[in-house]
Amino acid sequence: MIAFFSWGGNTKGIAEEIQSQTGADLFEIELVTPYSTDYNTVLDQAQHDQNIQARPEIKNQVEDFKQYDTILLGYPNWWASIPMPIASFLEEYDFSGKTIIPFCSHGGGRFGQSLTAITKLAPDAVMGEPLSIHYSGGDSLTDDIASWLETNKISTR
């Protein structure tokens, strides 16, 4: 399964490319109360949520989460870590014995502290080789994803 949170569309585009190469189920993490569509406002909201360790309520649910052994988890790097909706998602399901393979869109900060945050929130999961994508990935996105999937031994179509 590919689970992702996307605000500006970069992470969604990456998730959709992963799905086109793998055929995996796609799950977009959506919030009951979405963040602002204004960039400067969302920066403030994201920083505030991190400062108070908020857990925004997710409006949709994964059907039969137990069926998935591997979760490709996508998110933008917000303030050098995961967006708090990812924390909500990781706390909502039991990741014991599952493999989480992170992919992160960023504007230059790569993973920041996000991998540490994921490990703390899902300590009983195994973490695969992560992928960081600058913004939307550019012309090399398809090849970068193909190589990453191969590294993680994820079957493709």
PDB file of C-alpha atoms in Angstrom:
ATOM      1  CA  MET A   1       0.000   0.000   0.000  1.00  0.00           C
ATOM      2  CA  ILE A   2       1.075   3.540  -0.737  1.00  0.00           C
ATOM      3  CA  ALA A   3      -0.126   5.887   2.011  1.00  0.00           C
ATOM      4  CA  PHE A   4       0.641   9.572   1.697  1.00  0.00           C
ATOM      5  CA  PHE A   5      -0.151  13.063   2.900  1.00  0.00           C
ATOM      6  CA  SER A   6       0.227  15.875   0.382  1.00  0.00           C
ATOM      7  CA  TRP A   7      -0.443  19.570   0.766  1.00  0.00           C
ATOM      8  CA  GLY A   8       0.802  21.195  -2.449  1.00  0.00           C
ATOM      9  CA  GLY A   9       0.593  18.190  -4.764  1.00  0.00           C
ATOM     10  CA  ASN A  10       4.264  17.216  -4.993  1.00  0.00           C
ATOM     11  CA  THR A  11       3.931  14.177  -2.733  1.00  0.00           C
ATOM     12  CA  LYS A  12       0.678  13.158  -4.429  1.00  0.00           C
ATOM     13  CA  GLY A  13       2.380  13.198  -7.833  1.00  0.00           C
ATOM     14  CA  ILE A  14       5.200  11.034  -6.498  1.00  0.00           C
ATOM     15  CA  ALA A  15       2.703   8.602  -4.923  1.00  0.00           C
ATOM     16  CA  GLU A  16       0.806   8.364  -8.210  1.00  0.00           C
ATOM     17  CA  GLU A  17       4.024   7.591 -10.096  1.00  0.00           C
ATOM     18  CA  ILE A  18       4.858   4.866  -7.556  1.00  0.00           C
ATOM     19  CA  GLN A  19       1.378   3.443  -8.026  1.00  0.00           C
ATOM     20  CA  SER A  20       1.718   3.474 -11.817  1.00  0.00           C
ATOM     21  CA  GLN A  21       4.928   1.440 -11.510  1.00  0.00           C
ATOM     22  CA  THR A  22       3.701  -0.996  -8.833  1.00  0.00           C
ATOM     23  CA  GLY A  23      -0.074  -1.229  -9.081  1.00  0.00           C
ATOM     24  CA  ALA A  24      -0.190  -0.951  -5.268  1.00  0.00           C
ATOM     25  CA  ASP A  25      -3.264   0.364  -3.471  1.00  0.00           C
ATOM     26  CA  LEU A  26      -3.192   4.143  -2.971  1.00  0.00           C
ATOM     27  CA  PHE A  27      -4.426   5.801   0.233  1.00  0.00           C
ATOM     28  CA  GLU A  28      -4.386   9.581   0.619  1.00  0.00           C
ATOM     29  CA  ILE A  29      -4.363  10.755   4.225  1.00  0.00           C
ATOM     30  CA  GLU A  30      -7.018  13.477   4.345  1.00  0.00           C
ATOM     31  CA  LEU A  31      -7.908  15.639   7.316  1.00  0.00           C
ATOM     32  CA  VAL A  32     -11.284  16.383   8.865  1.00  0.00           C
ATOM     33  CA  THR A  33     -10.105  20.008   9.068  1.00  0.00           C
ATOM     34  CA  PRO A  34      -7.713  20.621   6.154  1.00  0.00           C
ATOM     35  CA  TYR A  35      -4.799  23.002   6.383  1.00  0.00           C
ATOM     36  CA  SER A  36      -5.051  26.415   4.730  1.00  0.00           C
ATOM     37  CA  THR A  37      -4.453  26.591   0.993  1.00  0.00           C
ATOM     38  CA  ASP A  38      -2.309  29.708   1.568  1.00  0.00           C
ATOM     39  CA  TYR A  39       1.402  28.829   1.699  1.00  0.00           C
ATOM     40  CA  ASN A  40       2.411  31.317   4.413  1.00  0.00           C
ATOM     41  CA  THR A  41      -0.568  30.355   6.565  1.00  0.00           C
ATOM     42  CA  VAL A  42       0.144  26.633   6.250  1.00  0.00           C
ATOM     43  CA  LEU A  43       3.767  27.220   7.276  1.00  0.00           C
ATOM     44  CA  ASP A  44       2.522  28.760  10.519  1.00  0.00           C
ATOM     45  CA  GLN A  45      -0.078  26.026  11.029  1.00  0.00           C
ATOM     46  CA  ALA A  46       2.475  23.265  10.430  1.00  0.00           C
ATOM     47  CA  GLN A  47       4.993  24.788  12.833  1.00  0.00           C
ATOM     48  CA  HIS A  48       2.311  25.293  15.481  1.00  0.00           C
ATOM     49  CA  ASP A  49       1.120  21.684  15.125  1.00  0.00           C
ATOM     50  CA  GLN A  50       4.680  20.413  15.511  1.00  0.00           C
ATOM     51  CA  ASN A  51       5.329  22.615  18.515  1.00  0.00           C
ATOM     52  CA  ILE A  52       2.297  21.241  20.353  1.00  0.00           C
ATOM     53  CA  GLN A  53       2.679  17.723  18.886  1.00  0.00           C
ATOM     54  CA  ALA A  54      -0.871  17.939  17.501  1.00  0.00           C
ATOM     55  CA  ARG A  55      -2.602  14.907  16.058  1.00  0.00           C
ATOM     56  CA  PRO A  56      -4.973  16.230  13.387  1.00  0.00           C
ATOM     57  CA  GLU A  57      -7.989  14.000  12.869  1.00  0.00           C
ATOM     58  CA  ILE A  58      -7.895  11.891   9.716  1.00  0.00           C
ATOM     59  CA  LYS A  59     -11.237  11.735   7.905  1.00  0.00           C
ATOM     60  CA  ASN A  60     -10.724   8.510   5.971  1.00  0.00           C
ATOM     61  CA  GLN A  61      -9.730   5.001   7.043  1.00  0.00           C
ATOM     62  CA  VAL A  62      -7.676   2.216   5.489  1.00  0.00           C
ATOM     63  CA  GLU A  63      -9.932  -0.767   4.874  1.00  0.00           C
ATOM     64  CA  ASP A  64      -8.440  -3.997   6.248  1.00  0.00           C
ATOM     65  CA  PHE A  65      -5.044  -2.518   7.176  1.00  0.00           C
ATOM     66  CA  LYS A  66      -3.903  -5.964   8.377  1.00  0.00           C
ATOM     67  CA  GLN A  67      -3.658  -7.196   4.784  1.00  0.00           C
ATOM     68  CA  TYR A  68      -0.669  -4.927   4.081  1.00  0.00           C
ATOM     69  CA  ASP A  69       2.841  -6.057   4.988  1.00  0.00           C
ATOM     70  CA  THR A  70       4.618  -3.127   3.339  1.00  0.00           C
ATOM     71  CA  ILE A  71       3.562   0.508   3.480  1.00  0.00           C
ATOM     72  CA  LEU A  72       5.255   3.036   1.235  1.00  0.00           C
ATOM     73  CA  LEU A  73       4.741   6.185   3.298  1.00  0.00           C
ATOM     74  CA  GLY A  74       4.873   9.573   1.595  1.00  0.00           C
ATOM     75  CA  TYR A  75       4.958  13.061   3.044  1.00  0.00           C
ATOM     76  CA  PRO A  76       6.474  16.498   2.551  1.00  0.00           C
ATOM     77  CA  ASN A  77       9.305  17.594   4.845  1.00  0.00           C
ATOM     78  CA  TRP A  78       7.667  20.184   7.078  1.00  0.00           C
ATOM     79  CA  TRP A  79       9.904  22.076   9.467  1.00  0.00           C
ATOM     80  CA  ALA A  80      12.564  19.356   9.174  1.00  0.00           C
ATOM     81  CA  SER A  81      10.234  16.512  10.140  1.00  0.00           C
ATOM     82  CA  ILE A  82       6.986  14.749   9.309  1.00  0.00           C
ATOM     83  CA  PRO A  83       3.731  16.652   9.033  1.00  0.00           C
ATOM     84  CA  MET A  84       1.553  15.901  12.054  1.00  0.00           C
ATOM     85  CA  PRO A  85      -1.073  14.076   9.924  1.00  0.00           C
ATOM     86  CA  ILE A  86       1.618  11.406   9.406  1.00  0.00           C
ATOM     87  CA  ALA A  87       1.951  11.103  13.196  1.00  0.00           C
ATOM     88  CA  SER A  88      -1.835  10.679  13.435  1.00  0.00           C
ATOM     89  CA  PHE A  89      -1.707   7.958  10.776  1.00  0.00           C
ATOM     90  CA  LEU A  90       1.180   6.095  12.403  1.00  0.00           C
ATOM     91  CA  GLU A  91      -0.583   6.093  15.781  1.00  0.00           C
ATOM     92  CA  GLU A  92      -3.913   4.977  14.309  1.00  0.00           C
ATOM     93  CA  TYR A  93      -2.753   1.587  13.005  1.00  0.00           C
ATOM     94  CA  ASP A  94      -0.636  -1.285  14.313  1.00  0.00           C
ATOM     95  CA  PHE A  95       2.626  -1.362  12.356  1.00  0.00           C
ATOM     96  CA  SER A  96       4.125  -4.278  14.334  1.00  0.00           C
ATOM     97  CA  GLY A  97       6.009  -6.555  11.961  1.00  0.00           C
ATOM     98  CA  LYS A  98       5.278  -4.366   8.944  1.00  0.00           C
ATOM     99  CA  THR A  99       7.805  -2.642   6.707  1.00  0.00           C
ATOM    100  CA  ILE A 100       7.559   1.122   6.262  1.00  0.00           C
ATOM    101  CA  ILE A 101       9.399   2.534   3.267  1.00  0.00           C
ATOM    102  CA  PRO A 102       9.375   6.342   3.459  1.00  0.00           C
ATOM    103  CA  PHE A 103       9.393   8.736   0.539  1.00  0.00           C
ATOM    104  CA  CYS A 104       9.677  12.446   1.200  1.00  0.00           C
ATOM    105  CA  SER A 105       9.268  15.522  -0.976  1.00  0.00           C
ATOM    106  CA  HIS A 106      11.330  18.516   0.101  1.00  0.00           C
ATOM    107  CA  GLY A 107      12.637  21.892  -0.918  1.00  0.00           C
ATOM    108  CA  GLY A 108      16.227  21.181   0.117  1.00  0.00           C
ATOM    109  CA  GLY A 109      15.986  19.693   3.615  1.00  0.00           C
ATOM    110  CA  ARG A 110      15.893  16.058   2.453  1.00  0.00           C
ATOM    111  CA  PHE A 111      14.595  13.901   5.344  1.00  0.00           C
ATOM    112  CA  GLY A 112      15.417  16.279   8.208  1.00  0.00           C
ATOM    113  CA  GLN A 113      14.461  14.414  11.402  1.00  0.00           C
ATOM    114  CA  SER A 114      11.502  12.640   9.749  1.00  0.00           C
ATOM    115  CA  LEU A 115      13.015   9.144   9.744  1.00  0.00           C
ATOM    116  CA  THR A 116      13.694   9.378  13.478  1.00  0.00           C
ATOM    117  CA  ALA A 117      10.122  10.571  14.055  1.00  0.00           C
ATOM    118  CA  ILE A 118       8.706   7.620  12.092  1.00  0.00           C
ATOM    119  CA  THR A 119      10.874   5.154  14.016  1.00  0.00           C
ATOM    120  CA  LYS A 120       9.673   6.581  17.335  1.00  0.00           C
ATOM    121  CA  LEU A 121       6.005   6.412  16.290  1.00  0.00           C
ATOM    122  CA  ALA A 122       6.228   2.908  14.787  1.00  0.00           C
ATOM    123  CA  PRO A 123       9.007   1.246  16.814  1.00  0.00           C
ATOM    124  CA  ASP A 124       7.911  -2.308  15.959  1.00  0.00           C
ATOM    125  CA  ALA A 125       8.089  -1.765  12.207  1.00  0.00           C
ATOM    126  CA  VAL A 126      11.085  -2.336   9.967  1.00  0.00           C
ATOM    127  CA  MET A 127      12.185   0.662   7.929  1.00  0.00           C
ATOM    128  CA  GLY A 128      13.152   0.159   4.309  1.00  0.00           C
ATOM    129  CA  GLU A 129      15.494   2.330   2.259  1.00  0.00           C
ATOM    130  CA  PRO A 130      13.923   5.823   2.093  1.00  0.00           C
ATOM    131  CA  LEU A 131      13.698   8.106  -0.925  1.00  0.00           C
ATOM    132  CA  SER A 132      13.910  11.888  -0.881  1.00  0.00           C
ATOM    133  CA  ILE A 133      12.623  13.817  -3.879  1.00  0.00           C
ATOM    134  CA  HIS A 134      13.349  17.494  -4.446  1.00  0.00           C
ATOM    135  CA  TYR A 135       9.932  19.169  -4.972  1.00  0.00           C
ATOM    136  CA  SER A 136       8.116  17.108  -7.646  1.00  0.00           C
ATOM    137  CA  GLY A 137      11.175  15.182  -8.826  1.00  0.00           C
ATOM    138  CA  GLY A 138      11.666  16.636 -12.274  1.00  0.00           C
ATOM    139  CA  ASP A 139      12.647  14.628 -15.346  1.00  0.00           C
ATOM    140  CA  SER A 140      14.399  11.883 -13.367  1.00  0.00           C
ATOM    141  CA  LEU A 141      11.390  11.018 -11.172  1.00  0.00           C
ATOM    142  CA  THR A 142      10.361   7.877 -13.076  1.00  0.00           C
ATOM    143  CA  ASP A 143      13.901   6.464 -13.082  1.00  0.00           C
ATOM    144  CA  ASP A 144      14.569   7.494  -9.462  1.00  0.00           C
ATOM    145  CA  ILE A 145      11.429   5.693  -8.323  1.00  0.00           C
ATOM    146  CA  ALA A 146      12.212   2.593 -10.404  1.00  0.00           C
ATOM    147  CA  SER A 147      15.682   2.379  -8.845  1.00  0.00           C
ATOM    148  CA  TRP A 148      14.295   2.921  -5.322  1.00  0.00           C
ATOM    149  CA  LEU A 149      11.644   0.218  -5.813  1.00  0.00           C
ATOM    150  CA  GLU A 150      14.338  -2.183  -7.008  1.00  0.00           C
ATOM    151  CA  THR A 151      16.541  -1.362  -4.002  1.00  0.00           C
ATOM    152  CA  ASN A 152      13.607  -2.163  -1.695  1.00  0.00           C
ATOM    153  CA  LYS A 153      12.694  -5.314  -3.685  1.00  0.00           C
ATOM    154  CA  ILE A 154       9.210  -3.969  -4.472  1.00  0.00           C
ATOM    155  CA  SER A 155       7.758  -5.702  -7.511  1.00  0.00           C
ATOM    156  CA  THR A 156       6.730  -3.586 -10.468  1.00  0.00           C
ATOM    157  CA  ARG A 157       4.292  -4.116 -13.284  1.00  0.00           C
TER     158      ARG A 157
END
